[in-house]
CSV table of C-alpha atoms and ligand atoms in Angstrom, one decimal:
chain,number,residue,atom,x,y,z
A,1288,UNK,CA,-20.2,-11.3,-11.9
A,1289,UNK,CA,-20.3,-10.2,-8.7
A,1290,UNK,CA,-21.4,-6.1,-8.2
A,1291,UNK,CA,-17.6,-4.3,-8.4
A,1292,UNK,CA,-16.6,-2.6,-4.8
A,1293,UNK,CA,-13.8,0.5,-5.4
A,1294,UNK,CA,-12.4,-1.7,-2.0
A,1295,UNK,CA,-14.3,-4.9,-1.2
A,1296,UNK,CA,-13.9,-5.1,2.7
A,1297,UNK,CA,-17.1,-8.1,3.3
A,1298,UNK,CA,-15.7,-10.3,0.7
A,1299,UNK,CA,-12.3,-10.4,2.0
A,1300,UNK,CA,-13.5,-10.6,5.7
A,1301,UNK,CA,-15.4,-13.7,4.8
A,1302,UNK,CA,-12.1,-15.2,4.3
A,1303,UNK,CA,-10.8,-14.8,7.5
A,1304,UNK,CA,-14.1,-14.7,9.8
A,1305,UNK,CA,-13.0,-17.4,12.5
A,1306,UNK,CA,-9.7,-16.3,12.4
A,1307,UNK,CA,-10.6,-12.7,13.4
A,1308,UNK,CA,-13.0,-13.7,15.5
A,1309,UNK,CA,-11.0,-15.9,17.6
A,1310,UNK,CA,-8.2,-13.2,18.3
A,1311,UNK,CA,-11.4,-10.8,19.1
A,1312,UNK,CA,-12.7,-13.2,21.6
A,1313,UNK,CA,-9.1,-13.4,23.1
A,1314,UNK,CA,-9.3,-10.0,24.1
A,1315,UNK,CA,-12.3,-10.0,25.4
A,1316,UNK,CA,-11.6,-13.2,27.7
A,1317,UNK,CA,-8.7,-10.9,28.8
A,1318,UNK,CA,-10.6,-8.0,29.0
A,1319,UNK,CA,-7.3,-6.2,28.6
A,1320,UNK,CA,-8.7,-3.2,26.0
A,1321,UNK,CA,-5.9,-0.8,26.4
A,1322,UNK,CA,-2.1,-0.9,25.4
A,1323,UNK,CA,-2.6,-4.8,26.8
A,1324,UNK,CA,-1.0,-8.3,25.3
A,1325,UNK,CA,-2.6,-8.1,22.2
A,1326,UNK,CA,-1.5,-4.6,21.2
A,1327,UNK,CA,2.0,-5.8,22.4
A,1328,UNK,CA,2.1,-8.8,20.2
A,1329,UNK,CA,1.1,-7.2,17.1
A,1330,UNK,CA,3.5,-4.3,17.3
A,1331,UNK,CA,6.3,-7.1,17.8
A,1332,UNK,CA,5.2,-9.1,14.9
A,1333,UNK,CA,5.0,-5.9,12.4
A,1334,UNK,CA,8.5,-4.7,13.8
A,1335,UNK,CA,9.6,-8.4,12.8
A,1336,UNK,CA,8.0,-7.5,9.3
A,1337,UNK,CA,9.2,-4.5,8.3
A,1338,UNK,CA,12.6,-5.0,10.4
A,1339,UNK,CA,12.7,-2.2,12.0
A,1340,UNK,CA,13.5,-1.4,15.8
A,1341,UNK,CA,10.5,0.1,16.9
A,1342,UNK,CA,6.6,0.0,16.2
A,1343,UNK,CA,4.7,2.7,18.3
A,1344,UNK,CA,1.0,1.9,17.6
A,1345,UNK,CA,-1.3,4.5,18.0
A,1346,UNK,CA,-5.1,5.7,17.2
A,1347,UNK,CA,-4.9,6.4,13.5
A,1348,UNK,CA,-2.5,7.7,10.6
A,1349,UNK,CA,-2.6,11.5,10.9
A,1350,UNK,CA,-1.8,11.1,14.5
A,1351,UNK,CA,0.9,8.9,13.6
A,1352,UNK,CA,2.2,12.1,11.3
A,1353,UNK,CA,1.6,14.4,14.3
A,1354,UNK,CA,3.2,12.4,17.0
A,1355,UNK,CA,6.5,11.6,14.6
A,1356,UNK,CA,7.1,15.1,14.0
A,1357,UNK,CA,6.4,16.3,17.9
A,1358,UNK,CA,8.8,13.8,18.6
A,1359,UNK,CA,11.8,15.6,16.4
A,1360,UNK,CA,11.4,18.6,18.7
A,1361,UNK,CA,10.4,21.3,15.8
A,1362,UNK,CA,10.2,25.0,16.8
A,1363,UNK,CA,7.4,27.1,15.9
A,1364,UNK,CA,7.8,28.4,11.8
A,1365,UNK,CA,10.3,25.8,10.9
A,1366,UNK,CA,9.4,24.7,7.1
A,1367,UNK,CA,9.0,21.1,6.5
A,1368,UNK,CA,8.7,20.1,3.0
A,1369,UNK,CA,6.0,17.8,1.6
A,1370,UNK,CA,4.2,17.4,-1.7
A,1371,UNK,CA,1.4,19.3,-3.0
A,1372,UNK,CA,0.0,16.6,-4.8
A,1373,UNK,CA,-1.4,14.3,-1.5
A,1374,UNK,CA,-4.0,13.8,1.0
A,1375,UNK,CA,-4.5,16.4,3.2
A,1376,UNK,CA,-3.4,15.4,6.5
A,1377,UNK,CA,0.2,15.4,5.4
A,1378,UNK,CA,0.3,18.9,5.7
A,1379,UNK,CA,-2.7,19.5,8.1
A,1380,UNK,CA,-0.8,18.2,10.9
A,1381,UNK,CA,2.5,20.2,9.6
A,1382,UNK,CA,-0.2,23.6,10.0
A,1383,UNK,CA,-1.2,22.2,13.4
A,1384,UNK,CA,1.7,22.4,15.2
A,1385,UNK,CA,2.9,26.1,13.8
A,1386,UNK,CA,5.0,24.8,11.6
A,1387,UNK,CA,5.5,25.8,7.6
A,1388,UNK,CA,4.4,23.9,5.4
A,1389,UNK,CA,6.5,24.2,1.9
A,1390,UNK,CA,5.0,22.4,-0.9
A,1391,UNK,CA,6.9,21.3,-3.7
A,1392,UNK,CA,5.7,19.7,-7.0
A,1393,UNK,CA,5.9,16.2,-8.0
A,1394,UNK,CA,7.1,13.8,-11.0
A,1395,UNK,CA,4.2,13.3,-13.7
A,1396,UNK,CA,5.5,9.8,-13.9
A,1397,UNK,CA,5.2,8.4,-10.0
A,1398,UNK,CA,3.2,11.2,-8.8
A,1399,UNK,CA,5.7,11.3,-6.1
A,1400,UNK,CA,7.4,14.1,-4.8
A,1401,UNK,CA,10.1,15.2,-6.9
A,1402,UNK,CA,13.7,15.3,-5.3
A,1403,UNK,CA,14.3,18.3,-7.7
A,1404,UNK,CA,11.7,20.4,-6.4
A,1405,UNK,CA,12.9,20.0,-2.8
A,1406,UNK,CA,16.4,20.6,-3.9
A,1407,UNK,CA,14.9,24.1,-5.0
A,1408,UNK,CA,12.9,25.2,-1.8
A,1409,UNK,CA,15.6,24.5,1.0
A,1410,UNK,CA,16.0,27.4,3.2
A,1411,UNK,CA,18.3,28.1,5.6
A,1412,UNK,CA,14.6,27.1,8.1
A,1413,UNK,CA,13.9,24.4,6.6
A,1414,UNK,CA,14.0,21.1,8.8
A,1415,UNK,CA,12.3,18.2,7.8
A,1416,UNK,CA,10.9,16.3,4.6
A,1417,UNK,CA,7.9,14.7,4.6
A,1418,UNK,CA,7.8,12.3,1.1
A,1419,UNK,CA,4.6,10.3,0.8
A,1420,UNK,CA,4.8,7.0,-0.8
A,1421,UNK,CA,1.8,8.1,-2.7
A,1422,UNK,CA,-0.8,5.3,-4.0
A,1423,UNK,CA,1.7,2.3,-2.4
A,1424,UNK,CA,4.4,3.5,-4.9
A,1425,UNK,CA,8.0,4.1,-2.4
A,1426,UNK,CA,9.3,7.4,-3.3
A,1427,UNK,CA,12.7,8.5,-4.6
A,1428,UNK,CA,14.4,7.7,-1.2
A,1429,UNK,CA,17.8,8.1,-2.2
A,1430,UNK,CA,17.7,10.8,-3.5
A,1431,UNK,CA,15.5,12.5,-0.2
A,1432,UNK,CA,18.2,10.8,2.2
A,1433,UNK,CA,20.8,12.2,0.2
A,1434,UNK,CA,19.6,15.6,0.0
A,1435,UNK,CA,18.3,15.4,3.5
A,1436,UNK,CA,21.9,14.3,4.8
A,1437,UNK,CA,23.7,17.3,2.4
A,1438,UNK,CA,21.3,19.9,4.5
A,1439,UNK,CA,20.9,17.9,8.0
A,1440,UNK,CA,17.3,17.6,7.8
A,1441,UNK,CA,14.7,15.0,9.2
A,1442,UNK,CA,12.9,12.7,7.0
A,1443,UNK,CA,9.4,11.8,7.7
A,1444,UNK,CA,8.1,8.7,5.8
A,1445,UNK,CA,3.9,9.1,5.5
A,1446,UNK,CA,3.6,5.3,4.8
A,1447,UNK,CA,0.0,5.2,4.7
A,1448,UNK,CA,-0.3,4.0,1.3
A,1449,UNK,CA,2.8,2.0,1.2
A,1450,UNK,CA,2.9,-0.6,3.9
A,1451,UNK,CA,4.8,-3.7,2.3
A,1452,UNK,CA,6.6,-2.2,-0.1
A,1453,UNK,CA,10.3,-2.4,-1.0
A,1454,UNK,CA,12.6,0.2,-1.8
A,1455,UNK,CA,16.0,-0.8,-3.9
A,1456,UNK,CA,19.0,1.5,-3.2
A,1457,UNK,CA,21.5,1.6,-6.3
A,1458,UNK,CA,24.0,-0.4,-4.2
A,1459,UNK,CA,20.9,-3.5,-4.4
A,1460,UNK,CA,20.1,-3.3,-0.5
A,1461,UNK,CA,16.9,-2.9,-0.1
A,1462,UNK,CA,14.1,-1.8,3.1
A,1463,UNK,CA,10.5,-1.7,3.7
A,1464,UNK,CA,9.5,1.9,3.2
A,1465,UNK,CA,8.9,3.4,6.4
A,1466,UNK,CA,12.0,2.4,7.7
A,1467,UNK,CA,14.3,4.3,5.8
A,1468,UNK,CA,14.1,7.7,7.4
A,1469,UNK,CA,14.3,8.9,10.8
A,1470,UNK,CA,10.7,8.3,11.6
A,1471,UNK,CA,7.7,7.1,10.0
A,1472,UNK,CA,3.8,7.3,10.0
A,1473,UNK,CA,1.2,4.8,8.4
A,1474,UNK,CA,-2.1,4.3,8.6
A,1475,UNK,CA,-4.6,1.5,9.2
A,1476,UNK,CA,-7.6,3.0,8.2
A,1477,UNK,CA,-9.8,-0.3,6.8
A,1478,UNK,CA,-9.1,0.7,3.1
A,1479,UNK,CA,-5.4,0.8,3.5
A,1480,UNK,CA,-3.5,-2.5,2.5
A,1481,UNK,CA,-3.1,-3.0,5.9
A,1482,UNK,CA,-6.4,-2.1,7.6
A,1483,UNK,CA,-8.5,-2.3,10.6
A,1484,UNK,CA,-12.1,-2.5,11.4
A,1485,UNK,CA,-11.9,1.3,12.5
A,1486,UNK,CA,-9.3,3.6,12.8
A,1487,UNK,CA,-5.5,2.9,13.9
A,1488,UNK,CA,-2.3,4.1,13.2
A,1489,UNK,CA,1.2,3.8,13.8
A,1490,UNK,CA,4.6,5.2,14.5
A,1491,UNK,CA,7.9,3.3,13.3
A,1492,UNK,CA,11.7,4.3,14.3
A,1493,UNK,CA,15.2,2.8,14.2
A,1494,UNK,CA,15.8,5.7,16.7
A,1495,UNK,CA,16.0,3.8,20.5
A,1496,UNK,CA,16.1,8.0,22.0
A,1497,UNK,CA,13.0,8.9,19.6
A,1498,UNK,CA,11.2,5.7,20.2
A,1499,UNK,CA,11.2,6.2,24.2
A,1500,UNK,CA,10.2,10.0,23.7
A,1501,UNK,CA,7.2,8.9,21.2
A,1502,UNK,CA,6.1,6.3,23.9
A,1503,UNK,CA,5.8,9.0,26.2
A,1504,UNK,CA,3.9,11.9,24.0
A,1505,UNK,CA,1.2,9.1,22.8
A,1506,UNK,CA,0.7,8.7,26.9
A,1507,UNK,CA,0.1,12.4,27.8
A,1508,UNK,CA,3.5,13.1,28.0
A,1509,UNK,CA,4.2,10.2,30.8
A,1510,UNK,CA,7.3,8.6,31.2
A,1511,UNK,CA,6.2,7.2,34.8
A,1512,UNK,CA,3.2,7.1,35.7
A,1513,UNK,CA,1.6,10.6,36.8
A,1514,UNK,CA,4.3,12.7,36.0
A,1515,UNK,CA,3.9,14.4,32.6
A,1516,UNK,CA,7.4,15.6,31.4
A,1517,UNK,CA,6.3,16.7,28.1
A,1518,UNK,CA,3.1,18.1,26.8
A,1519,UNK,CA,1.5,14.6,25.0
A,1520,UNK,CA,-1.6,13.5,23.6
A,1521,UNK,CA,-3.9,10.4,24.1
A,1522,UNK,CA,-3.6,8.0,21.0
A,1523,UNK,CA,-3.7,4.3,21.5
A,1524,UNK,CA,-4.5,1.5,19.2
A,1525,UNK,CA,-7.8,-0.2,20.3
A,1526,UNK,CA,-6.9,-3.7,21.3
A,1527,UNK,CA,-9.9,-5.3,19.4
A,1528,UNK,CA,-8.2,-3.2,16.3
A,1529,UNK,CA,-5.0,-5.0,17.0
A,1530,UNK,CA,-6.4,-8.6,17.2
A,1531,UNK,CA,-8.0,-8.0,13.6
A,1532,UNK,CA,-4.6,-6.3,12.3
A,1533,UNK,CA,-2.5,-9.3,14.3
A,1534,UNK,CA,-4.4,-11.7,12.2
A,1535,UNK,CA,-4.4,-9.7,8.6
A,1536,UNK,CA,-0.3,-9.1,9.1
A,1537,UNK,CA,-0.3,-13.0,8.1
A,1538,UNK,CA,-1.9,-12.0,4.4
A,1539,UNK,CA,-0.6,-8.7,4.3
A,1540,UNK,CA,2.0,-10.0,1.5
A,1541,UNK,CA,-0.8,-12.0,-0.1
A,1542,UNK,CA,-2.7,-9.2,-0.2
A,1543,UNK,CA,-0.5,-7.4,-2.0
A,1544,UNK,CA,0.5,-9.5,-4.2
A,1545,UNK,CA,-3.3,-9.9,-5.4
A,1546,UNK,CA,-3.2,-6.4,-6.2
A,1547,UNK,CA,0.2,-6.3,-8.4
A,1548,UNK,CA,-1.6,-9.0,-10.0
A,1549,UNK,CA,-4.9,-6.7,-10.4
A,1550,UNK,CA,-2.5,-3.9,-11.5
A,1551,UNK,CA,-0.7,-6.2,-14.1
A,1552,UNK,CA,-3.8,-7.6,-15.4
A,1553,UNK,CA,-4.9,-3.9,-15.7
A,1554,UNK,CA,-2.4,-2.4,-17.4
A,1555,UNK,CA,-1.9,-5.4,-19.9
A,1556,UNK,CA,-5.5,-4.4,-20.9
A,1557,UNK,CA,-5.2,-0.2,-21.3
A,1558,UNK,CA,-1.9,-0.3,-22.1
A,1559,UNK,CA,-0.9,1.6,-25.4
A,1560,UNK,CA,-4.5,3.4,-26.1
A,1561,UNK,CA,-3.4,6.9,-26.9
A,1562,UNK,CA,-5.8,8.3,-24.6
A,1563,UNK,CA,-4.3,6.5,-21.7
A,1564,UNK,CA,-1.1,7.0,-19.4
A,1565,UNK,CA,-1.2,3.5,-17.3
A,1566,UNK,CA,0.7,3.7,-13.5
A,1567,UNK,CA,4.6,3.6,-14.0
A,1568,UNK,CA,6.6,1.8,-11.9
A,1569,UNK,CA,10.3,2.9,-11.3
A,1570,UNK,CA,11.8,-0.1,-9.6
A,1571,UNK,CA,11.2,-3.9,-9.3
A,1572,UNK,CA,8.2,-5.4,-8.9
A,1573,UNK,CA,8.3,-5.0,-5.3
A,1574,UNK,CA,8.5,-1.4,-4.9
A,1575,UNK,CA,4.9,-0.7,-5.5
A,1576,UNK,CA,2.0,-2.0,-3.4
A,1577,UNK,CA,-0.9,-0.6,-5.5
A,1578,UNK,CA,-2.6,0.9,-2.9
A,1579,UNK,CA,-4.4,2.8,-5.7
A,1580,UNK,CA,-4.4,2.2,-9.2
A,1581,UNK,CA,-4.6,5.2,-11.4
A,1582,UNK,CA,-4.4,6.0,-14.8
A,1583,UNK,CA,-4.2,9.8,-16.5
A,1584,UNK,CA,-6.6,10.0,-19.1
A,1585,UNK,CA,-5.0,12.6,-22.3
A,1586,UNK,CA,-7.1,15.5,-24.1
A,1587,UNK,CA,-9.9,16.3,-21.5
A,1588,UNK,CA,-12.0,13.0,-21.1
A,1589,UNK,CA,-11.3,12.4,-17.6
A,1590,UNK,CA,-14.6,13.8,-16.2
A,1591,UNK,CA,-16.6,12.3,-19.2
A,1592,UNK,CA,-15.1,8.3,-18.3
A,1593,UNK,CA,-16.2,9.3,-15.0
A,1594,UNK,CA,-19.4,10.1,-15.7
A,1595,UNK,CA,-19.6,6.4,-18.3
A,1596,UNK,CA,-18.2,4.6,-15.6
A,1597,UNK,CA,-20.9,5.4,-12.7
A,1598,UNK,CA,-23.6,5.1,-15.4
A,1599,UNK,CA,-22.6,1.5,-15.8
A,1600,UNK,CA,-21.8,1.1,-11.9
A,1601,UNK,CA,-18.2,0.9,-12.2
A,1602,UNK,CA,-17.2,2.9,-9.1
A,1603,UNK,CA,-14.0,5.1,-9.6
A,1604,UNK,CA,-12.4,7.9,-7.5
A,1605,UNK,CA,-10.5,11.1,-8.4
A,1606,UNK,CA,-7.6,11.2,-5.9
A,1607,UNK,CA,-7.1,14.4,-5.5
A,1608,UNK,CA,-9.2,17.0,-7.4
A,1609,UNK,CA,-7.7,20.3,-6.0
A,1610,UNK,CA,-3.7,20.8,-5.4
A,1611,UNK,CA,-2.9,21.5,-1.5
A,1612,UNK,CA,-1.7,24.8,-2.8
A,1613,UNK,CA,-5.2,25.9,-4.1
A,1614,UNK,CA,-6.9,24.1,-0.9
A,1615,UNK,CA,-8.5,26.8,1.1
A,1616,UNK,CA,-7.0,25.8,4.6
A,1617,UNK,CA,-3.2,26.0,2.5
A,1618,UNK,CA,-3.9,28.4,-0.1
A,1619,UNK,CA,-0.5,31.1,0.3
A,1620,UNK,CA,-1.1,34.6,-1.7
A,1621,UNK,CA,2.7,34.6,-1.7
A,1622,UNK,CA,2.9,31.5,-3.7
A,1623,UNK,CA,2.6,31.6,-7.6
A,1624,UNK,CA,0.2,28.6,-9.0
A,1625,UNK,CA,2.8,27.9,-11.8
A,1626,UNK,CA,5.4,26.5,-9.4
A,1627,UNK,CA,3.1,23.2,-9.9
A,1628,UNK,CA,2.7,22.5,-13.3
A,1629,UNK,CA,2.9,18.7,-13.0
A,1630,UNK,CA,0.1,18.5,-9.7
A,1631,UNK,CA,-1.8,21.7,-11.8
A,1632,UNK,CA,-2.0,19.1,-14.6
A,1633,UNK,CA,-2.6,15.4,-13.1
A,1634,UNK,CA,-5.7,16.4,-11.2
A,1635,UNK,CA,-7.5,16.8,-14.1
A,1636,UNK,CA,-6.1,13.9,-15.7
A,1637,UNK,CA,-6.3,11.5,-12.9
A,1638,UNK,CA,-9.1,8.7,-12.4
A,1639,UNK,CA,-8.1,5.2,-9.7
A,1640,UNK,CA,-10.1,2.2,-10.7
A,1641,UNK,CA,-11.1,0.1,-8.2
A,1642,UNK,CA,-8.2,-2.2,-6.7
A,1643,UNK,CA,-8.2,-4.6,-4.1
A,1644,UNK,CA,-7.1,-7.9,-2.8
A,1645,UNK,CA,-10.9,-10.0,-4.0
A,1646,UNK,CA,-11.2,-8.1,-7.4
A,1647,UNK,CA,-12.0,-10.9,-10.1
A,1648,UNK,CA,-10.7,-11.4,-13.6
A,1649,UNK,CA,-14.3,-11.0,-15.2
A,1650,UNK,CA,-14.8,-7.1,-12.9
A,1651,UNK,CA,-11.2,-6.1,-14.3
A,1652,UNK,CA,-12.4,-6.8,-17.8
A,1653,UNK,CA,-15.2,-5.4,-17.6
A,1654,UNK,CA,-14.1,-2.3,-15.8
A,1655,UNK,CA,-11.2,-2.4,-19.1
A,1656,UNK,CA,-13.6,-3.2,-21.8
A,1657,UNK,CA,-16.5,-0.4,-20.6
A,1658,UNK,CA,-13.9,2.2,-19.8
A,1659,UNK,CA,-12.1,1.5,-23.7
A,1660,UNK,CA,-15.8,1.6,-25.2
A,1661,UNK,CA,-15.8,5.1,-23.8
A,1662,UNK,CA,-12.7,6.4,-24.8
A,1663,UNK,CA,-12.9,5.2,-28.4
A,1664,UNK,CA,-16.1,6.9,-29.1
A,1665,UNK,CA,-15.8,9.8,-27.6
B,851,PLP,C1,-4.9,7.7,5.0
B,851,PLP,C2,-3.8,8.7,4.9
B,851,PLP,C3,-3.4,9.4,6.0
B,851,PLP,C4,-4.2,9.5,7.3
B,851,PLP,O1,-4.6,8.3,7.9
B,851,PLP,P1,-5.8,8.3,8.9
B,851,PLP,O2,-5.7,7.0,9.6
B,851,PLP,O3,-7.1,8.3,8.1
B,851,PLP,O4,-5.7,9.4,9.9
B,851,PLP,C5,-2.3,10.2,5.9
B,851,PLP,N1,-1.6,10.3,4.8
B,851,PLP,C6,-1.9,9.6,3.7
B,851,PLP,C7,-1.1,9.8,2.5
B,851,PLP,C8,-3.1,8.8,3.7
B,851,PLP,O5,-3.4,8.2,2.6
């Protein structure tokens, strides 16, 4: 058995060597390394994925987050909603542009944010959403949209962990998450589902208006060239990253398909022990991409598995240890800790296992048989 990788980036690269390496020679023989053909070619193949109007590539995810909401025109203390149970550049970038972050709990089943919660801290100032499809699972979209459409409010998708997935209305129709609100933000960071060999990121609209506006803030503001009508930024996906993401779009399904496959081969093992919550799914198989697999583990033993796990060089990761709320950058005197029970809880419960496209049979059973040696004997 091969030595277990939490994401195991070399084995799947050896799979598609000469086809990566053929799209980055292409780019060199152009020499076009900015916004050229290449960048071009893959935005127009992953708008033809996820069927949406407009891809707006750009240098990496939380610049993605940053860009989508300059491009909805916030003013200064507006409160956007997000969860407090995610990574931290969903609300950094909130902070970062003088805007109010308001966090709101989450659902102990999905670990998604919970429409509930929102429900409860809409203010007269508040303006967006941000839900996070959080660990490749699409959040409660209908119920966002709805609320979001009750209170006129924008909906922000961060897609980072969800590229590929599905979401089912009730009605049956179904979309690729990141195309269901306004505007959306993913990430391909090289351990996202859909990642590069560096940083890149990208911006996704059925908005024609908000797509020419974005186009223009990722360029320093410039809508011809030289005059600067807005204040922008610089963030551009690196050609040579688009040439490797150009050729991985192809496997992007097969890819995740390999992980539902990990997932379900997982939980067929660890389901049922009574010191084990496995991942739930709400809707159909498609609706969760598995970006992260991770279990809660009952009555304290969390940080004890952890410690068994690396002492038998099983790699793991606690995604997240501390609630936003408590973070120090985010921490709020004004707000009261028990407003998050469910996040106050799940990050001490919490371990991800690794999960990837290349993980084997014999690593999952091993991973399944070491971690239930643990948890029966302690
Ligand atoms: C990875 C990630 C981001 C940020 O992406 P970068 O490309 O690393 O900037 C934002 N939100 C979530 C939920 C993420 O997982």
């Amino acid at each position: 058995m091969d030595p277990i990788q939490m994401v195991d980036l070399k084995k799947q690269y050896k799979f598609i060597k000469d086809e990566v390496a053929l799209a980055m020679q292409e780019v060199m023989d152009t020499s076009a390394f900015i916004n050229g053909p290449m960048v071009q070619a893959f935005q127009k193949d992953l708008e033809h994925y996820l069927n949406v109007k407009h891809v707006i590539p750009c240098a990496n995810g939380t610049d993605a987050l940053q860009i989508a909401l300059m491009g909805l025109k916030l003013a200064p203390g507006d409160e956007v909603i997000t969860a407090d149970f995610t990574f931290a550049a969903t609300v950094e970038v909130i902070s970062l542009l003088k805007l109010k972050p308001v966090l709101v709990d989450v659902d102990m089943h999905t670990f998604n944010i919970d429409p509930k919660a929102i429900e409860k801290a809409i203010t007269p100032r508040t303006k967006a959403i941000i839900p996070v499809h959080l660990f490749g699972q699409a959040a409660a979209m209908e119920e966002i949209l709805d609320l979001a459409k009750k209170h006129n409010l924008f909906v922000i998708e961060d897609n980072a962990q969800g590229i590929g997935a599905d979401y089912t209305f009730s009605n049956g129709s179904k979309a690729k998450t990141g195309t269901l609100g306004h505007v959306s933000a993913t990430s391909f960071f090289p351990s996202k589902n859909l990642g590069a060999y560096g940083d890149g990121g990208a911006i996704f609209t059925n908005d024609d208006d908000l797509a020419h506006f974005i186009r223009g803030i990722v360029n320093h503001g410039m809508y011809k060239r030289y005059y600067h009508d807005v204040v922008g930024v610089n963030s551009r996906l690196d050609a040579l990253q688009a040439a490797v993401l150009k050729v991985k779009l192809h496997y992007l399904d097969f890819y995740n398909e390999r992980r539902k496959e990990a997932a379900l081969r997982y939980t067929k093992l660890l389901n049922g022990h009574p010191k084990i919550v496995t991942p739930f799914r709400v809707g159909d198989c498609n609706s969760h991409v598995y970006h992260q697999y991770t279990l809660r583990i009952l009555e304290e033993n969390r940080d004890g598995l952890a410690q068994a796990l690396n002492a038998k060089k099983i790699p793991y990761a606690i995604y997240y240890p501390v609630p936003l709320h408590q973070q120090k950058a985010y921490v709020d005197p004004k707000l009261d800790t028990l407003t998050f029970p469910v996040t106050n809880q799940l990050v001490n419960e919490v371990i991800s296992l690794p999960m990837h496209s290349e993980l084997s049979v014999d690593q999952i059973e091993y991973i399944c048989y070491e971690l239930l040696d643990f948890l029966d004997k302690s």
